[in-house]
PDB file of C-alpha atoms in Angstrom:
ATOM      1  CA  MET E   3     100.516 172.065 106.348  1.00 45.00           C
ATOM      2  CA  SER E   4     100.412 170.084 109.618  1.00 67.00           C
ATOM      3  CA  ASP E   5     103.326 168.608 110.670  1.00 90.00           C
ATOM      4  CA  LEU E   6     101.070 165.482 112.462  1.00 96.00           C
ATOM      5  CA  ARG E   7     102.308 162.111 111.877  1.00 98.00           C
ATOM      6  CA  LEU E   8     100.106 159.189 112.681  1.00 98.00           C
ATOM      7  CA  VAL E   9     101.207 155.296 114.009  1.00 99.00           C
ATOM      8  CA  ILE E  10      98.046 153.013 113.582  1.00 99.00           C
ATOM      9  CA  PHE E  11      98.909 149.582 115.618  1.00 99.00           C
ATOM     10  CA  ASP E  12      97.008 146.371 114.738  1.00 98.00           C
ATOM     11  CA  VAL E  13      96.483 144.784 118.022  1.00 96.00           C
ATOM     12  CA  ASP E  14      96.520 141.221 118.038  1.00 93.00           C
ATOM     13  CA  GLY E  15      99.502 139.356 117.085  1.00 94.00           C
ATOM     14  CA  THR E  16     101.480 143.045 116.895  1.00 97.00           C
ATOM     15  CA  LEU E  17     100.900 144.734 120.427  1.00 98.00           C
ATOM     16  CA  VAL E  18      99.222 141.865 122.141  1.00 95.00           C
ATOM     17  CA  ASP E  19     100.741 138.255 122.607  1.00 93.00           C
ATOM     18  CA  SER E  20      96.793 136.333 122.619  1.00 88.00           C
ATOM     19  CA  GLN E  21      97.973 133.192 120.634  1.00 88.00           C
ATOM     20  CA  ALA E  22      96.709 131.233 123.859  1.00 87.00           C
ATOM     21  CA  GLU E  23      93.309 133.103 124.286  1.00 87.00           C
ATOM     22  CA  ILE E  24      92.373 133.102 120.575  1.00 88.00           C
ATOM     23  CA  LEU E  25      93.076 128.942 120.433  1.00 91.00           C
ATOM     24  CA  ALA E  26      91.448 128.465 123.508  1.00 91.00           C
ATOM     25  CA  ALA E  27      88.364 130.167 122.770  1.00 90.00           C
ATOM     26  CA  MET E  28      88.033 128.922 119.443  1.00 92.00           C
ATOM     27  CA  THR E  29      88.259 125.354 120.873  1.00 94.00           C
ATOM     28  CA  HIS E  30      85.604 126.107 123.232  1.00 93.00           C
ATOM     29  CA  ALA E  31      83.083 127.890 120.581  1.00 94.00           C
ATOM     30  CA  PHE E  32      83.572 125.006 118.058  1.00 94.00           C
ATOM     31  CA  ALA E  33      82.816 121.959 121.183  1.00 94.00           C
ATOM     32  CA  ALA E  34      79.965 123.923 122.015  1.00 93.00           C
ATOM     33  CA  GLU E  35      78.804 123.198 117.974  1.00 91.00           C
ATOM     34  CA  GLY E  36      80.151 120.081 118.286  1.00 92.00           C
ATOM     35  CA  ARG E  37      82.222 120.651 115.196  1.00 92.00           C
ATOM     36  CA  ALA E  38      85.805 119.709 115.182  1.00 91.00           C
ATOM     37  CA  MET E  39      88.307 122.191 116.096  1.00 93.00           C
ATOM     38  CA  PRO E  40      89.958 123.321 112.567  1.00 93.00           C
ATOM     39  CA  ASP E  41      93.946 123.429 112.245  1.00 93.00           C
ATOM     40  CA  ARG E  42      96.021 125.806 114.323  1.00 92.00           C
ATOM     41  CA  SER E  43      97.219 127.369 111.279  1.00 90.00           C
ATOM     42  CA  ASP E  44      93.945 127.846 110.076  1.00 93.00           C
ATOM     43  CA  VAL E  45      92.514 129.273 113.075  1.00 92.00           C
ATOM     44  CA  LEU E  46      95.782 131.893 112.926  1.00 90.00           C
ATOM     45  CA  SER E  47      95.596 132.645 109.691  1.00 89.00           C
ATOM     46  CA  ILE E  48      92.102 134.625 110.723  1.00 88.00           C
ATOM     47  CA  VAL E  49      93.857 136.538 113.082  1.00 87.00           C
ATOM     48  CA  GLY E  50      92.874 140.277 111.777  1.00 82.00           C
ATOM     49  CA  LEU E  51      89.573 139.519 110.203  1.00 85.00           C
ATOM     50  CA  SER E  52      86.380 140.904 111.840  1.00 84.00           C
ATOM     51  CA  LEU E  53      84.865 137.569 113.394  1.00 88.00           C
ATOM     52  CA  ASP E  54      81.723 136.994 111.446  1.00 90.00           C
ATOM     53  CA  VAL E  55      84.388 136.932 108.166  1.00 91.00           C
ATOM     54  CA  ALA E  56      86.761 134.696 110.134  1.00 91.00           C
ATOM     55  CA  PHE E  57      84.319 131.942 110.682  1.00 92.00           C
ATOM     56  CA  ALA E  58      82.263 132.622 107.615  1.00 92.00           C
ATOM     57  CA  ARG E  59      86.106 131.184 106.104  1.00 92.00           C
ATOM     58  CA  LEU E  60      86.439 128.889 108.967  1.00 94.00           C
ATOM     59  CA  CYS E  61      83.291 126.854 108.087  1.00 92.00           C
ATOM     60  CA  PRO E  62      82.100 127.587 104.374  1.00 91.00           C
ATOM     61  CA  ASP E  63      79.718 124.355 104.686  1.00 88.00           C
ATOM     62  CA  SER E  64      78.179 126.308 107.359  1.00 89.00           C
ATOM     63  CA  ASP E  65      74.985 128.718 107.550  1.00 90.00           C
ATOM     64  CA  GLN E  66      74.676 132.297 109.102  1.00 92.00           C
ATOM     65  CA  ALA E  67      73.022 130.695 112.137  1.00 94.00           C
ATOM     66  CA  VAL E  68      75.491 128.304 113.221  1.00 92.00           C
ATOM     67  CA  GLN E  69      78.405 130.731 112.419  1.00 92.00           C
ATOM     68  CA  ALA E  70      76.903 133.422 114.393  1.00 93.00           C
ATOM     69  CA  ARG E  71      76.155 131.442 117.289  1.00 94.00           C
ATOM     70  CA  LEU E  72      80.396 130.420 116.969  1.00 94.00           C
ATOM     71  CA  VAL E  73      80.844 133.889 117.387  1.00 92.00           C
ATOM     72  CA  GLU E  74      79.115 134.521 119.939  1.00 93.00           C
ATOM     73  CA  GLY E  75      80.908 131.706 121.600  1.00 93.00           C
ATOM     74  CA  TYR E  76      83.746 132.742 121.196  1.00 91.00           C
ATOM     75  CA  LYS E  77      83.626 136.224 122.138  1.00 88.00           C
ATOM     76  CA  ASP E  78      82.228 134.521 125.669  1.00 89.00           C
ATOM     77  CA  ALA E  79      85.021 132.036 125.962  1.00 89.00           C
ATOM     78  CA  PHE E  80      87.513 134.982 125.241  1.00 82.00           C
ATOM     79  CA  SER E  81      85.647 137.369 127.835  1.00 80.00           C
ATOM     80  CA  THR E  82      85.945 134.630 130.401  1.00 84.00           C
ATOM     81  CA  GLN E  83      89.549 133.733 129.832  1.00 78.00           C
ATOM     82  CA  ARG E  84      90.389 137.407 130.173  1.00 71.00           C
ATOM     83  CA  ALA E  85      88.274 137.805 133.067  1.00 73.00           C
ATOM     84  CA  GLN E  86      89.771 134.876 135.119  1.00 75.00           C
ATOM     85  CA  ASN E  87      93.167 135.051 133.991  1.00 66.00           C
ATOM     86  CA  ALA E  88      95.381 138.282 134.501  1.00 56.00           C
ATOM     87  CA  ASP E  89      98.457 136.930 132.562  1.00 57.00           C
ATOM     88  CA  HIS E  90      96.696 136.016 129.575  1.00 67.00           C
ATOM     89  CA  GLY E  91      97.582 138.436 126.291  1.00 82.00           C
ATOM     90  CA  PRO E  92     101.101 140.089 127.334  1.00 91.00           C
ATOM     91  CA  LEU E  93     102.274 142.813 125.401  1.00 95.00           C
ATOM     92  CA  TYR E  94     105.241 141.876 123.540  1.00 96.00           C
ATOM     93  CA  PRO E  95     108.333 142.315 124.981  1.00 96.00           C
ATOM     94  CA  GLY E  96     109.590 146.320 124.350  1.00 97.00           C
ATOM     95  CA  ALA E  97     106.086 147.192 123.160  1.00 97.00           C
ATOM     96  CA  ARG E  98     105.013 149.252 126.463  1.00 96.00           C
ATOM     97  CA  ALA E  99     108.129 151.135 126.068  1.00 97.00           C
ATOM     98  CA  VAL E 100     108.366 152.407 122.580  1.00 98.00           C
ATOM     99  CA  LEU E 101     104.597 153.606 122.612  1.00 97.00           C
ATOM    100  CA  ASP E 102     105.454 155.681 125.806  1.00 97.00           C
ATOM    101  CA  ALA E 103     108.829 156.664 123.779  1.00 97.00           C
ATOM    102  CA  LEU E 104     106.405 157.859 120.876  1.00 97.00           C
ATOM    103  CA  ALA E 105     103.642 159.332 122.642  1.00 96.00           C
ATOM    104  CA  ALA E 106     106.259 161.455 124.033  1.00 96.00           C
ATOM    105  CA  GLN E 107     107.072 163.309 120.844  1.00 96.00           C
ATOM    106  CA  ASP E 108     104.493 166.222 120.559  1.00 94.00           C
ATOM    107  CA  ASN E 109     104.019 165.656 116.592  1.00 96.00           C
ATOM    108  CA  THR E 110     103.705 161.838 116.814  1.00 98.00           C
ATOM    109  CA  LEU E 111      99.725 160.818 117.426  1.00 98.00           C
ATOM    110  CA  LEU E 112      99.102 156.739 117.878  1.00 99.00           C
ATOM    111  CA  ALA E 113      95.993 154.887 116.664  1.00 99.00           C
ATOM    112  CA  VAL E 114      94.775 151.091 116.604  1.00 98.00           C
ATOM    113  CA  ALA E 115      92.664 149.240 113.944  1.00 98.00           C
ATOM    114  CA  THR E 116      91.361 146.253 115.091  1.00 95.00           C
ATOM    115  CA  GLY E 117      89.307 143.190 114.655  1.00 90.00           C
ATOM    116  CA  LYS E 118      88.358 143.162 117.877  1.00 89.00           C
ATOM    117  CA  SER E 119      85.169 144.593 118.890  1.00 87.00           C
ATOM    118  CA  ARG E 120      84.597 147.893 121.258  1.00 92.00           C
ATOM    119  CA  ARG E 121      83.996 145.690 124.529  1.00 87.00           C
ATOM    120  CA  GLY E 122      86.986 143.863 123.323  1.00 85.00           C
ATOM    121  CA  LEU E 123      89.668 146.493 122.845  1.00 91.00           C
ATOM    122  CA  ASP E 124      88.244 148.385 126.129  1.00 92.00           C
ATOM    123  CA  LYS E 125      88.741 145.211 128.369  1.00 87.00           C
ATOM    124  CA  LEU E 126      92.478 144.774 126.873  1.00 89.00           C
ATOM    125  CA  LEU E 127      93.489 148.407 127.403  1.00 93.00           C
ATOM    126  CA  GLU E 128      92.325 148.507 130.798  1.00 91.00           C
ATOM    127  CA  ARG E 129      94.347 145.208 131.588  1.00 88.00           C
ATOM    128  CA  HIS E 130      97.370 146.719 130.224  1.00 92.00           C
ATOM    129  CA  ALA E 131      96.600 150.460 131.586  1.00 93.00           C
ATOM    130  CA  LEU E 132      96.357 151.787 127.993  1.00 95.00           C
ATOM    131  CA  GLU E 133      93.207 153.684 128.519  1.00 93.00           C
ATOM    132  CA  GLY E 134      92.833 157.320 126.687  1.00 89.00           C
ATOM    133  CA  PHE E 135      96.866 156.115 125.223  1.00 91.00           C
ATOM    134  CA  PHE E 136      95.444 155.775 121.722  1.00 98.00           C
ATOM    135  CA  HIS E 137      94.039 159.479 119.891  1.00 98.00           C
ATOM    136  CA  SER E 138      91.940 157.344 117.945  1.00 98.00           C
ATOM    137  CA  GLU E 139      90.800 153.847 118.036  1.00 98.00           C
ATOM    138  CA  GLN E 140      89.222 151.882 115.214  1.00 98.00           C
ATOM    139  CA  VAL E 141      87.303 148.870 115.814  1.00 95.00           C
ATOM    140  CA  ALA E 142      85.032 146.387 114.059  1.00 90.00           C
ATOM    141  CA  ASP E 143      81.528 147.156 115.356  1.00 91.00           C
ATOM    142  CA  HIS E 144      81.705 150.132 113.208  1.00 90.00           C
ATOM    143  CA  HIS E 145      83.698 149.221 110.258  1.00 95.00           C
ATOM    144  CA  PRO E 146      84.155 146.722 107.218  1.00 94.00           C
ATOM    145  CA  SER E 147      86.266 143.928 107.757  1.00 91.00           C
ATOM    146  CA  LYS E 148      90.194 144.104 107.002  1.00 94.00           C
ATOM    147  CA  PRO E 149      91.469 145.107 104.624  1.00 95.00           C
ATOM    148  CA  ASN E 150      89.015 147.476 103.855  1.00 97.00           C
ATOM    149  CA  PRO E 151      90.875 150.950 104.090  1.00 98.00           C
ATOM    150  CA  SER E 152      87.910 152.275 106.322  1.00 98.00           C
ATOM    151  CA  MET E 153      89.418 152.104 109.905  1.00 98.00           C
ATOM    152  CA  ILE E 154      93.091 153.775 108.567  1.00 98.00           C
ATOM    153  CA  LEU E 155      90.752 156.309 106.497  1.00 98.00           C
ATOM    154  CA  THR E 156      88.464 157.199 109.357  1.00 98.00           C
ATOM    155  CA  ALA E 157      91.501 157.565 111.751  1.00 98.00           C
ATOM    156  CA  MET E 158      94.073 159.797 109.652  1.00 98.00           C
ATOM    157  CA  ASN E 159      90.406 161.825 109.008  1.00 97.00           C
ATOM    158  CA  GLU E 160      89.716 162.150 112.885  1.00 96.00           C
ATOM    159  CA  LEU E 161      93.095 163.392 113.416  1.00 97.00           C
ATOM    160  CA  GLY E 162      93.832 165.447 110.510  1.00 96.00           C
ATOM    161  CA  VAL E 163      97.008 163.442 109.186  1.00 97.00           C
ATOM    162  CA  VAL E 164      97.511 162.883 106.068  1.00 97.00           C
ATOM    163  CA  GLN E 165      98.704 159.895 103.520  1.00 96.00           C
ATOM    164  CA  ASN E 166     102.501 160.373 103.397  1.00 97.00           C
ATOM    165  CA  ARG E 167     102.674 161.238 107.062  1.00 98.00           C
ATOM    166  CA  ALA E 168     100.802 157.884 108.404  1.00 98.00           C
ATOM    167  CA  VAL E 169     101.978 154.360 108.403  1.00 99.00           C
ATOM    168  CA  MET E 170     100.006 151.127 109.501  1.00 99.00           C
ATOM    169  CA  VAL E 171     102.111 148.485 112.080  1.00 99.00           C
ATOM    170  CA  GLY E 172     100.609 144.971 111.183  1.00 98.00           C
ATOM    171  CA  ASP E 173     101.548 141.343 111.506  1.00 97.00           C
ATOM    172  CA  THR E 174      98.978 140.334 108.964  1.00 96.00           C
ATOM    173  CA  THR E 175      98.634 140.293 105.037  1.00 96.00           C
ATOM    174  CA  TYR E 176      95.206 141.810 106.115  1.00 95.00           C
ATOM    175  CA  ASP E 177      97.425 144.574 107.988  1.00 97.00           C
ATOM    176  CA  MET E 178      99.387 145.621 104.876  1.00 98.00           C
ATOM    177  CA  ASP E 179      96.234 144.966 102.327  1.00 98.00           C
ATOM    178  CA  MET E 180      94.651 147.709 104.177  1.00 98.00           C
ATOM    179  CA  ALA E 181      97.502 150.152 104.738  1.00 98.00           C
ATOM    180  CA  ARG E 182      98.339 149.552 100.804  1.00 98.00           C
ATOM    181  CA  ALA E 183      94.008 150.522  99.864  1.00 98.00           C
ATOM    182  CA  ALA E 184      94.650 153.669 102.324  1.00 98.00           C
ATOM    183  CA  GLY E 185      97.693 154.684 100.743  1.00 98.00           C
ATOM    184  CA  VAL E 186      99.734 155.147 103.299  1.00 98.00           C
ATOM    185  CA  ALA E 187     103.336 153.007 104.557  1.00 99.00           C
ATOM    186  CA  LYS E 188     103.235 149.579 105.847  1.00 99.00           C
ATOM    187  CA  ILE E 189     105.473 148.424 108.436  1.00 99.00           C
ATOM    188  CA  GLY E 190     105.157 144.443 109.308  1.00 98.00           C
ATOM    189  CA  VAL E 191     106.299 142.770 112.415  1.00 98.00           C
ATOM    190  CA  GLY E 192     108.026 139.292 112.348  1.00 96.00           C
ATOM    191  CA  TRP E 193     106.913 138.252 115.555  1.00 96.00           C
ATOM    192  CA  GLY E 194     103.086 137.382 114.719  1.00 94.00           C
ATOM    193  CA  TYR E 195     100.748 135.586 112.928  1.00 92.00           C
ATOM    194  CA  HIS E 196     101.178 135.157 109.594  1.00 94.00           C
ATOM    195  CA  ALA E 197     104.700 134.439 108.156  1.00 93.00           C
ATOM    196  CA  ALA E 198     107.432 137.220 107.303  1.00 95.00           C
ATOM    197  CA  ASP E 199     107.776 136.228 104.228  1.00 95.00           C
ATOM    198  CA  LEU E 200     103.871 137.244 102.949  1.00 94.00           C
ATOM    199  CA  LEU E 201     103.768 140.677 104.249  1.00 96.00           C
ATOM    200  CA  MET E 202     105.525 142.669 101.739  1.00 97.00           C
ATOM    201  CA  PRO E 203     105.343 145.591 104.126  1.00 98.00           C
ATOM    202  CA  ASP E 204     107.953 148.732 102.902  1.00 98.00           C
ATOM    203  CA  ILE E 205     109.965 147.875 106.217  1.00 99.00           C
ATOM    204  CA  LEU E 206     110.084 144.550 108.457  1.00 99.00           C
ATOM    205  CA  ILE E 207     111.143 144.708 111.605  1.00 98.00           C
ATOM    206  CA  HIS E 208     111.857 142.164 114.079  1.00 98.00           C
ATOM    207  CA  GLU E 209     112.114 143.852 117.269  1.00 97.00           C
ATOM    208  CA  PHE E 210     110.055 146.347 118.786  1.00 98.00           C
ATOM    209  CA  GLY E 211     112.946 148.928 119.519  1.00 98.00           C
ATOM    210  CA  ALA E 212     113.316 148.948 115.834  1.00 98.00           C
ATOM    211  CA  LEU E 213     110.185 150.673 115.036  1.00 98.00           C
ATOM    212  CA  PRO E 214     110.830 154.298 116.035  1.00 98.00           C
ATOM    213  CA  GLY E 215     113.241 154.292 113.753  1.00 98.00           C
ATOM    214  CA  ALA E 216     110.749 152.513 111.069  1.00 98.00           C
ATOM    215  CA  VAL E 217     108.601 155.424 111.483  1.00 98.00           C
ATOM    216  CA  ASP E 218     110.788 158.074 110.977  1.00 98.00           C
ATOM    217  CA  GLU E 219     111.927 156.724 107.610  1.00 98.00           C
ATOM    218  CA  LEU E 220     108.402 156.013 106.209  1.00 98.00           C
ATOM    219  CA  ALA E 221     106.274 158.993 107.730  1.00 95.00           C
ATOM    220  CA  GLY E 222     109.740 161.630 108.137  1.00 91.00           C
ATOM    221  CA  HIS E 223     110.493 163.279 111.533  1.00 84.00           C
TER     222      HIS E 223
END
């Protein structure tokens, strides 16, 4: 049996603090449709879902055409913001050092599982000089929305890693439910967009420096 282990990261709210960008892009999208912006808490509650599912939850009274326009308006606004302001969406403190440390371990593979599009993830990875850093990159273009386990199962299959050697790291209940459905361990982070007491992870961490130890405990050395 392979001794490889796999650490799968959510992106927004876990690796990257994109809250300001998300809220600004949402404001633009709703304004373009002449609609009132939802409450901040409602917007943050859907972070992590694929955009079509997210807007369907935010606007259950709207038809699919309106929801589709909101999706495109959001994507355009988000891309424009990132092109204009290189300081938006910073990595959380300690993230880069921990990623580097995990990547330096011969038996540890890294992956992302995100509700972002392929285009959105590519731009983010380029911004933070993380191109080629992850061995598997699972995006919303090719999978059902979280918490469907498709992203995790595909990453494990691509890399030949078994369930008890894989762990999901995320900040939302969608990440935890996805991991549970895939049969892998769950590490919740306390700095993201869902309340920590809702996550029900195997281990909850409050700083990035605690991640390597949590991975060792859940996925072995």
